[in-house]
Short mmCIF file of C-alpha atoms and ligand atoms in Angstrom, two decimals:
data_model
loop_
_atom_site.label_atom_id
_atom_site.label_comp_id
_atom_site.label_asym_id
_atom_site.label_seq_id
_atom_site.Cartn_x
_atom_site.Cartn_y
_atom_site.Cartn_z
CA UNK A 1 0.00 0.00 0.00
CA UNK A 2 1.32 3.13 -0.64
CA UNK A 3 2.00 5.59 2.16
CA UNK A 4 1.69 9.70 2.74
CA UNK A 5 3.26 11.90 4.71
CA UNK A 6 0.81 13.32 7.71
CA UNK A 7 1.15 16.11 10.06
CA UNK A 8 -0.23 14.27 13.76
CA UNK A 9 -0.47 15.09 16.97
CA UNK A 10 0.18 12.59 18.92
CA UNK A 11 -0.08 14.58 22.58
CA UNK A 12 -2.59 17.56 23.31
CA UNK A 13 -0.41 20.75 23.38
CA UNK A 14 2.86 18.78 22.04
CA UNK A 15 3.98 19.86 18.60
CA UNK A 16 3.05 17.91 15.33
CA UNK A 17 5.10 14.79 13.98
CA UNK A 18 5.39 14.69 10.40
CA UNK A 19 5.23 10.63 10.19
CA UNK A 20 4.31 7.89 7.06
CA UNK A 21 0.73 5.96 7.11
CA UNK A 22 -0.97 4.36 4.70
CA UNK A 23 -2.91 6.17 2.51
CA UNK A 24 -6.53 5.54 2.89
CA UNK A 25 -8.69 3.57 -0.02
CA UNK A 26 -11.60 5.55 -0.07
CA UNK A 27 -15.10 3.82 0.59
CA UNK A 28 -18.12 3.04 -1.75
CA UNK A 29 -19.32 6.81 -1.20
CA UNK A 30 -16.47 8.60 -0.43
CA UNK A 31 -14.05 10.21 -2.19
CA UNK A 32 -9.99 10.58 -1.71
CA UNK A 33 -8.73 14.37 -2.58
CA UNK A 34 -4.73 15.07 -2.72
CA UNK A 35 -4.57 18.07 -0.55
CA UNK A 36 -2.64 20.49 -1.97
CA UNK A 37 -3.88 23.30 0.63
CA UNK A 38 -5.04 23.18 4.01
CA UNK A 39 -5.85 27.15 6.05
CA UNK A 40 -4.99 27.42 9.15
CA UNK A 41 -6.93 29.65 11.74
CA UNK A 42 -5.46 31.11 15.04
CA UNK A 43 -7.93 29.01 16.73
CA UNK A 44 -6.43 25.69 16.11
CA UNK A 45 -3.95 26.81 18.28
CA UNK A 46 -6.59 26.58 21.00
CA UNK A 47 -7.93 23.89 19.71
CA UNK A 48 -4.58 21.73 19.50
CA UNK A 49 -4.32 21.99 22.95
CA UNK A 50 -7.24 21.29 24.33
CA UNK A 51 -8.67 24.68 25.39
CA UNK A 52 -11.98 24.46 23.82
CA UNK A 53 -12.96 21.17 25.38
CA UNK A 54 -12.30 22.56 28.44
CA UNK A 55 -13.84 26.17 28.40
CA UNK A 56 -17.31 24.80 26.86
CA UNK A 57 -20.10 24.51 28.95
CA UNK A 58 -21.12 20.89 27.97
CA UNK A 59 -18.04 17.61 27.45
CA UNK A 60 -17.25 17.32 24.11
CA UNK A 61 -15.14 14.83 22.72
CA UNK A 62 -11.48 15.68 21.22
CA UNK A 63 -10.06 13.83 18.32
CA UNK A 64 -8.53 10.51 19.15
CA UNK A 65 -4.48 10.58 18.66
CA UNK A 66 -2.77 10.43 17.57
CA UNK A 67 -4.84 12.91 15.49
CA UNK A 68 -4.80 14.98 11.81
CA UNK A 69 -6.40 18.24 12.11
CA UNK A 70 -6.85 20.92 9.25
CA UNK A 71 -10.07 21.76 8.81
CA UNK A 72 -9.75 23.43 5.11
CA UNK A 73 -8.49 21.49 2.83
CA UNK A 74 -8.40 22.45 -1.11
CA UNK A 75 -6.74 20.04 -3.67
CA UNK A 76 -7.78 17.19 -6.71
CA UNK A 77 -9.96 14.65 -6.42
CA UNK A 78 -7.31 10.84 -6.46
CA UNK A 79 -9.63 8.65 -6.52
CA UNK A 80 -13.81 8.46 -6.56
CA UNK A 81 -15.44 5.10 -3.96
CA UNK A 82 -16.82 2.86 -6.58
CA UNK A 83 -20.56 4.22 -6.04
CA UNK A 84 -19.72 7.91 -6.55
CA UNK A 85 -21.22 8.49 -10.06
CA UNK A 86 -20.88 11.90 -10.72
CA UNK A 87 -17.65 13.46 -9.28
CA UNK A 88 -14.30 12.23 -11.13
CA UNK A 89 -10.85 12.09 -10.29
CA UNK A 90 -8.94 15.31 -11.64
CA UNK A 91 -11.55 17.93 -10.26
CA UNK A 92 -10.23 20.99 -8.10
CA UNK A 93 -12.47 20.67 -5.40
CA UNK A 94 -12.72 22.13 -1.71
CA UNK A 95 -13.83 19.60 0.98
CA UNK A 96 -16.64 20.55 3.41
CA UNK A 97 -15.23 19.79 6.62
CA UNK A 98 -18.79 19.53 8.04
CA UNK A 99 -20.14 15.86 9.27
CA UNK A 100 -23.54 14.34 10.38
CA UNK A 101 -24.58 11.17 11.09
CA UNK A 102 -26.48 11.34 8.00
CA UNK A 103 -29.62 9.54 9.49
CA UNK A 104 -31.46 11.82 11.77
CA UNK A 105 -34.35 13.89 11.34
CA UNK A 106 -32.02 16.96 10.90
CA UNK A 107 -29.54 15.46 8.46
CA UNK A 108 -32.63 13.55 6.54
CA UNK A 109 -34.11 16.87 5.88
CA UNK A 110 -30.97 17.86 4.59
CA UNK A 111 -30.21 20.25 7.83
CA UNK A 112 -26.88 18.66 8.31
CA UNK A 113 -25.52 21.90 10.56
CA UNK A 114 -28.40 20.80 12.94
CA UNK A 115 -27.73 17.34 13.66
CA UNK A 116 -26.50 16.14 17.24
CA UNK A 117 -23.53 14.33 16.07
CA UNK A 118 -22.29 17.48 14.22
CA UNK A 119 -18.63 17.39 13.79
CA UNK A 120 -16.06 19.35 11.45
CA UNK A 121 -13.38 16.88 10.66
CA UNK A 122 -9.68 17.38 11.39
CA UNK A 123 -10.60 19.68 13.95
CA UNK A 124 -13.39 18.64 16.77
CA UNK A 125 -17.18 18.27 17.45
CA UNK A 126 -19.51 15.92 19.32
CA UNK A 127 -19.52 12.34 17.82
CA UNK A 128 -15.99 9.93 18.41
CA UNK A 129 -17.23 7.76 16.17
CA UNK A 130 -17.55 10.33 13.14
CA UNK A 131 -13.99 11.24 14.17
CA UNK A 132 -13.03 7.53 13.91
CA UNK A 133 -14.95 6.67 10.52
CA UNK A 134 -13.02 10.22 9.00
CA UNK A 135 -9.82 10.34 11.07
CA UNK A 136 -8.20 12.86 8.17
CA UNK A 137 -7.76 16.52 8.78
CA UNK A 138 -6.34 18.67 5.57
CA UNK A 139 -2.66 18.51 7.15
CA UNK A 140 -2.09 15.47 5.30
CA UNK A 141 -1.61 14.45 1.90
CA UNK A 142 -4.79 12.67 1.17
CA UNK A 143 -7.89 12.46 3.02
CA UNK A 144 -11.20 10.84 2.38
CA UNK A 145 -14.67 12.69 2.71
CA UNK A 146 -18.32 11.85 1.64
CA UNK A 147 -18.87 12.47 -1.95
CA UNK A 148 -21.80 15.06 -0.74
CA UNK A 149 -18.96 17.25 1.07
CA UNK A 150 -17.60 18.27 -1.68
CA UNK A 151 -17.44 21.78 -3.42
CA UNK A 152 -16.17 21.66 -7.05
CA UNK A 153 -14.08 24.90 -7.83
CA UNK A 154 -13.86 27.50 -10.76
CA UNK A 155 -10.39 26.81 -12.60
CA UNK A 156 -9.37 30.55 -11.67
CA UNK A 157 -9.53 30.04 -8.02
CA UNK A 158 -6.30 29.26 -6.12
CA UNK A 159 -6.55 26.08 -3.70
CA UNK A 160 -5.04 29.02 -1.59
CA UNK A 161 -7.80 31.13 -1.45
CA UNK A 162 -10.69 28.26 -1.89
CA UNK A 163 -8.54 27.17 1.71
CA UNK A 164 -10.24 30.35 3.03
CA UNK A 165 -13.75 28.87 2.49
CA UNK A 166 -14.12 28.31 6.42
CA UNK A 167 -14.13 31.59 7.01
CA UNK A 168 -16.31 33.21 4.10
CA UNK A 169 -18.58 30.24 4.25
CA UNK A 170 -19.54 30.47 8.12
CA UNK A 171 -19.76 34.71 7.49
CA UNK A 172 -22.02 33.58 4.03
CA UNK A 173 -24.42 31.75 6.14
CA UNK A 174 -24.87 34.08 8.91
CA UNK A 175 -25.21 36.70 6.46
CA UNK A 176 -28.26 34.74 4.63
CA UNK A 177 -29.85 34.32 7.56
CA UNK A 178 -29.98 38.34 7.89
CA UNK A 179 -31.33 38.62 4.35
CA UNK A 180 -28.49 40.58 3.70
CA UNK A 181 -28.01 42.34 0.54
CA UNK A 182 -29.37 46.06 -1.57
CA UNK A 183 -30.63 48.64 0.60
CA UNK A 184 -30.03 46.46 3.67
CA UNK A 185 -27.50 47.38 6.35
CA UNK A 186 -25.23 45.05 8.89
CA UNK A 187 -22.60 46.25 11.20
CA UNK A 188 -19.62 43.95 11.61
CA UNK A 189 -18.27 43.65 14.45
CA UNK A 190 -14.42 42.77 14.65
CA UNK A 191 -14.16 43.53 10.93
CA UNK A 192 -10.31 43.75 10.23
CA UNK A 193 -10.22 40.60 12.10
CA UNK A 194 -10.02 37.12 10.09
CA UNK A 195 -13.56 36.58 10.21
CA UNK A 196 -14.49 40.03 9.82
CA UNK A 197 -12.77 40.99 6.83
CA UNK A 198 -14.05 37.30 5.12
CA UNK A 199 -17.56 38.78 6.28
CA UNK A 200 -17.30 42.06 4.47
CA UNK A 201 -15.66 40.40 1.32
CA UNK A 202 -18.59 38.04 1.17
CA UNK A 203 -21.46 40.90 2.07
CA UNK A 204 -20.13 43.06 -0.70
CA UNK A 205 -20.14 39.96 -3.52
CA UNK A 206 -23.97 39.20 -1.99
CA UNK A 207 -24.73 43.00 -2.85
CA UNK A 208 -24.80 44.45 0.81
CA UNK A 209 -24.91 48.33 0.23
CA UNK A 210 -24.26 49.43 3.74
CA UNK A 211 -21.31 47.61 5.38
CA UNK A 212 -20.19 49.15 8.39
CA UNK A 213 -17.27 47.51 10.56
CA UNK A 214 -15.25 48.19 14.45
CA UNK A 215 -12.03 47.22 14.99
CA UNK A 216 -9.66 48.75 16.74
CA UNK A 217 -5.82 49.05 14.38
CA UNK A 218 -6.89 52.70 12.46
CA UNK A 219 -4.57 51.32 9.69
CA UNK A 220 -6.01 47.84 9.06
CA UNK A 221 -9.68 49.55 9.22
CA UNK A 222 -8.29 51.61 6.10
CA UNK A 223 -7.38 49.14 4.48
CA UNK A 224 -10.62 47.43 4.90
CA UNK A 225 -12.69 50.69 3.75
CA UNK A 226 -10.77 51.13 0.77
CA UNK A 227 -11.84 47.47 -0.11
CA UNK A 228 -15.25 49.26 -1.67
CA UNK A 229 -15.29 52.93 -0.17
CA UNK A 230 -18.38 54.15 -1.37
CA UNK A 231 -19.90 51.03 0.77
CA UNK A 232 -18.05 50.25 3.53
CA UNK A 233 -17.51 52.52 6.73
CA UNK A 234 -15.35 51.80 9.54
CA UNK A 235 -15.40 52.96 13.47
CA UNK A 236 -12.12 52.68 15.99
CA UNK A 237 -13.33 51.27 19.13
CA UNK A 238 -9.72 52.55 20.21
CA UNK A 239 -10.40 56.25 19.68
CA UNK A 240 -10.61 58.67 22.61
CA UNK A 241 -12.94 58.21 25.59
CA UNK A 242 -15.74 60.85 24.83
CA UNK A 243 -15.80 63.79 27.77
CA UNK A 244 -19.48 62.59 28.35
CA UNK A 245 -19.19 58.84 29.99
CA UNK A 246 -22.65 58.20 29.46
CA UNK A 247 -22.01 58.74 25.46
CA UNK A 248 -21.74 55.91 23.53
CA UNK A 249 -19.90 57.05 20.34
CA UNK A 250 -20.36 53.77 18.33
CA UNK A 251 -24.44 54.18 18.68
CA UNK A 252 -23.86 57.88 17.53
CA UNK A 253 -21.43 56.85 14.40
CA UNK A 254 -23.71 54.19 13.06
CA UNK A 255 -26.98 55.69 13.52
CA UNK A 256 -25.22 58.82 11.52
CA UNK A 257 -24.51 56.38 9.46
CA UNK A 258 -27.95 55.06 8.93
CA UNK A 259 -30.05 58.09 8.23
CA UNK A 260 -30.35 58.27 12.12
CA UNK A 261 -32.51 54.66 12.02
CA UNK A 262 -30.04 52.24 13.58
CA UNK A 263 -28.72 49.29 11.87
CA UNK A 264 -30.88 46.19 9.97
CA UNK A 265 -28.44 43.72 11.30
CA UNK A 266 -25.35 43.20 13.39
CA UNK A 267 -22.68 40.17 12.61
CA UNK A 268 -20.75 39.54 15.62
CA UNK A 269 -17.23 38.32 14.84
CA UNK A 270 -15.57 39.30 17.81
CA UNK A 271 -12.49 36.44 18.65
CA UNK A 272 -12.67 34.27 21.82
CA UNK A 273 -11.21 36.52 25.12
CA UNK A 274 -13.35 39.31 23.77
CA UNK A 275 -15.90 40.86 26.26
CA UNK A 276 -19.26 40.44 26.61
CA UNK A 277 -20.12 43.79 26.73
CA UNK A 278 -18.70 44.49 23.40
CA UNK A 279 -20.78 42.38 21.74
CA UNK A 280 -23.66 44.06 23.36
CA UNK A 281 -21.96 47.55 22.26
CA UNK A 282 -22.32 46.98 18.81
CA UNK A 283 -26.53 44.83 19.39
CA UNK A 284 -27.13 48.38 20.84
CA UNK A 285 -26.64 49.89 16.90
CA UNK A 286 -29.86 47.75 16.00
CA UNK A 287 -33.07 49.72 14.82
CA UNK A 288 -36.21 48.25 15.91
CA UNK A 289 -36.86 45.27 14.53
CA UNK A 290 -33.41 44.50 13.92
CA UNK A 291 -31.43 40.98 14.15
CA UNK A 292 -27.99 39.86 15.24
CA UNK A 293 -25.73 37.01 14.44
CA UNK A 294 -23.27 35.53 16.06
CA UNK A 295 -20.32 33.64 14.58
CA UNK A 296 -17.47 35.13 17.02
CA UNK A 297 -16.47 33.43 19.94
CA UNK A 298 -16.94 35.37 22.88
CA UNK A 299 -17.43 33.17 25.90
CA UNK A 300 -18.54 36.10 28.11
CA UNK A 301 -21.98 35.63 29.43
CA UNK A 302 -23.74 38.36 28.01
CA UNK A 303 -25.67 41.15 30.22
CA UNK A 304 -28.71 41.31 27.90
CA UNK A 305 -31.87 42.30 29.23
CA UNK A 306 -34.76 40.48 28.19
CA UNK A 307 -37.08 43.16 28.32
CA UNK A 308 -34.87 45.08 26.30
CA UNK A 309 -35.12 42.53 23.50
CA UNK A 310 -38.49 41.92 23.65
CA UNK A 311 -39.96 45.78 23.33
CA UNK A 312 -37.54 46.54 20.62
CA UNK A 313 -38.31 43.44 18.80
CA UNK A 314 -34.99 42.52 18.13
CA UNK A 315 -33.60 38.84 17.81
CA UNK A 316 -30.10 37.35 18.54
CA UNK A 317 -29.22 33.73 16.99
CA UNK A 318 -25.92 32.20 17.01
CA UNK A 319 -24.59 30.23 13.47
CA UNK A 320 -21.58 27.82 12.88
CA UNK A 321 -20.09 26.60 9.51
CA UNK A 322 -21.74 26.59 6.62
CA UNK A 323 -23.46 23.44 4.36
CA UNK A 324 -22.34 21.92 0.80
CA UNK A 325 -24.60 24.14 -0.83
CA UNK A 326 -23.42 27.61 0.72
CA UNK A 327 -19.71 26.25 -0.66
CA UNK A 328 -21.11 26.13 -4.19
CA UNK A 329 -22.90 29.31 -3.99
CA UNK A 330 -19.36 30.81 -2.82
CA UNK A 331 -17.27 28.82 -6.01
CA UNK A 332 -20.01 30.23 -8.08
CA UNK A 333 -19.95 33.80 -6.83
CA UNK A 334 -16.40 33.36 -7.26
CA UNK A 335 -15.99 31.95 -10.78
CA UNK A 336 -18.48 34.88 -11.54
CA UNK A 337 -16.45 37.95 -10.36
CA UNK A 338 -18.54 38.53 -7.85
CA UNK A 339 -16.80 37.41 -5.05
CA UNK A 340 -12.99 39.36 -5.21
CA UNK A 341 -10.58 37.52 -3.33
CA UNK A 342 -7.54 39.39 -4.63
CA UNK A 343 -7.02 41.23 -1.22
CA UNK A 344 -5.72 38.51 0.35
CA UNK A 345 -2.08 37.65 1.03
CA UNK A 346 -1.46 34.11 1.30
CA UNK A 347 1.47 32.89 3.32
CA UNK A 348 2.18 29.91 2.48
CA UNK A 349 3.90 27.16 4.63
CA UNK A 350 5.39 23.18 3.37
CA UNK A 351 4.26 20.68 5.49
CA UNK A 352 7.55 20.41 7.81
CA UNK A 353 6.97 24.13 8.90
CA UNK A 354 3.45 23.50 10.16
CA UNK A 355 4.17 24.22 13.88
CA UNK A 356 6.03 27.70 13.20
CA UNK A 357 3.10 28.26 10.64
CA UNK A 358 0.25 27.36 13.59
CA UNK A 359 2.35 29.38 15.68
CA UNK A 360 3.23 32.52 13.59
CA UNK A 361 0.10 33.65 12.51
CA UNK A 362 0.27 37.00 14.82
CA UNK A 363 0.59 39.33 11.88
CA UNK A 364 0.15 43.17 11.90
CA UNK A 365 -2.29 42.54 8.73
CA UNK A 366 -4.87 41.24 10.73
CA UNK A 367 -7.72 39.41 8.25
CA UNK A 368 -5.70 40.24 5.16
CA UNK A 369 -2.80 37.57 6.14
CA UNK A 370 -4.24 33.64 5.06
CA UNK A 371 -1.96 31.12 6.30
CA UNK A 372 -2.06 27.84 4.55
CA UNK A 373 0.04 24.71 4.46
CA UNK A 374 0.62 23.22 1.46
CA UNK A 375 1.11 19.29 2.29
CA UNK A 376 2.22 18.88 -1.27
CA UNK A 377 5.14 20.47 -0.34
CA UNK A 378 7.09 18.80 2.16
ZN1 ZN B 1 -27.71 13.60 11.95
#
């Protein structure tokens, strides 16, 4: 049999081996993809060692070791299981990371992000024994996934930036589920951040016409406006402490902003250690009526009042990943134009440097860095 290299953990918190396995025959349904990019995210540093499964509120189970994360992987379909019919080996595809147990009520109705067993391979979720039947994260070079995970991909986009699908796809979904789009207006929260700036990229290619963003680095938050200036608007949660402490400058910027009405929706991107009373800084921008998203990770618990909520008629739902379909929408948006990805800067890493690439992804560029590892490269 022949053999790969893979990228494995083999203790929580330890660094990566690069060692040789077998590589995997993929089964009836599945499919084997050569990975030829995998992105990497700050938070698999958190989630390589464990922190995650210890901060949430219910047990979760971690990845058996020793494990292969990567949890983006872009590359060419090897080899098709023999009842695949339609995909064919050769095809620049991106692999949803997203698995169900395919035989609930949830996953039968084809709401796979709903399903109890939910669980994003090569990086963690809630059922061992999906981690067991698809042990390969995109830090490898080949991994099997189900046939119906796959995205195919436009010839003109790079497996780099297609490894960046995580990101725009969990922003894309949010965003659908706030109708967003002409005439409509969100607020991102944490926009120059790596989430953030996906979510703006993505709201301008679904035709969002009022994109307004907080961060805090004045020269990032540039950057980010000059993306599409005559749409998108940025506020410095870092500027000066108005004379008046019961002023709350954000509320004043974005309901200038807004014709004075407040904001149609608020995507909350804000990264894990972030407070919970940022979050509800920017939820206060909402008009009435108005809905908020979450995809960030603040683990605050959040001082919302109820009452608050329920006169202004405003709504708060949270949103993870994104399904099979959303990634085709995405490859489609991008093979049309729609979607410009040309901002970003990819830094890309061989396999052998993935620990200094995991841990060197503190840049000054903030969402405009993507850091992939090419496990092509070794
Ligand atoms: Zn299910």
């Amino acid at each position: 049999m022949a053999s790969m290299i893979a990228a494995r953990v083999h203790e929580y918190g330890a660094p990566m081996r690069l060692d040789h396995i077998d590589i995997p025959e993929p089964r009836p349904t599945d499919v084997l993809v050569e990975v030829k990019a995998c992105g990497i995210v700050p938070n698999l540093q958190r989630v390589i060692t464990n922190f995650f499964a210890t901060k949430s509120p219910e047990p979760r189970p971690t990845l058996p070791l020793p494990a292969i994360f990567g949890l983006d992987p872009a590359g060419v379909i090897a080899k098709t299981g023999e009842q695949v019919r339609d995909l064919r080996a050769g095809e620049r595809v991106y692999v949803n990371p997203v698995r169900g147990c395919g035989a609930c009520r949830m996953c039968r109705s084809g709401q796979i992000l709903d399903c109890p067993k939910f669980t994003l391979q090569g990086y963690f979720g809630r059922s061992l024994d999906i981690m067991r039947d698809y042990p390969y994260g995109g830090l490898c070079q080949f991994i099997t996934a189900p046939a119906s995970a796959i995205v195919r991909l436009p010839d003109d986009l790079s497996f780099e930036a297609a490894a960046r699908f995580g990101y725009l796809g969990t922003a894309y979904s949010a965003l659908k589920k706030l109708d967003a789009g002409p005439g409509r207006s969100v607020l991102i929260n944490g926009i120059s951040g790596m989430l953030g700036l996906n979510a703006a990229l993505i709201a301008r290619a679904m035709g969002a016409t009022t994109i307004l963003g907080t961060g805090r680095n004045r020269a990032l938050l540039e950057r980010v406006k000059a993306i599409a200036p005559n749409r998108i608007d940025v506020f410095s949660m870092s500027d000066e402490a108005p004379k008046d402490p019961t002023a709350d400058p954000l509320l004043g910027w974005a309901r200038k902003a807004t014709g004075g009405e407040g904001l149609d929706t608020v995507l909350d991107c804000l990264p894990p250690g972030a407070p919970g009373e940022a979050m509800m800084q920017a939820m206060r921008t909402l008009r009435r009526g108005g809905q908020a998203v979450n995809v960030g990770a603040v683990m605050d618990v959040l001082p919302l009042n109820a009452f608050w909520l329920m006169t202004n008629r405003l709504g708060l739902a949270g949103s993870v990943w994104f399904t099979t379909q959303e990634g085709e929408e995405m490859a489609a948006m991008a093979k049309a134009g729609t979607l410009d990805l040309s901002v970003l800067e990819h830094q890309v890493s061989p396999l052998s440097k993935v620990n200094e690439a995991i841990a060197g992804m503190h840049t000054r560029n903030g969402g405009f860095s993507n850091f992939v590892v090419d496990p092509s490269r070794v």
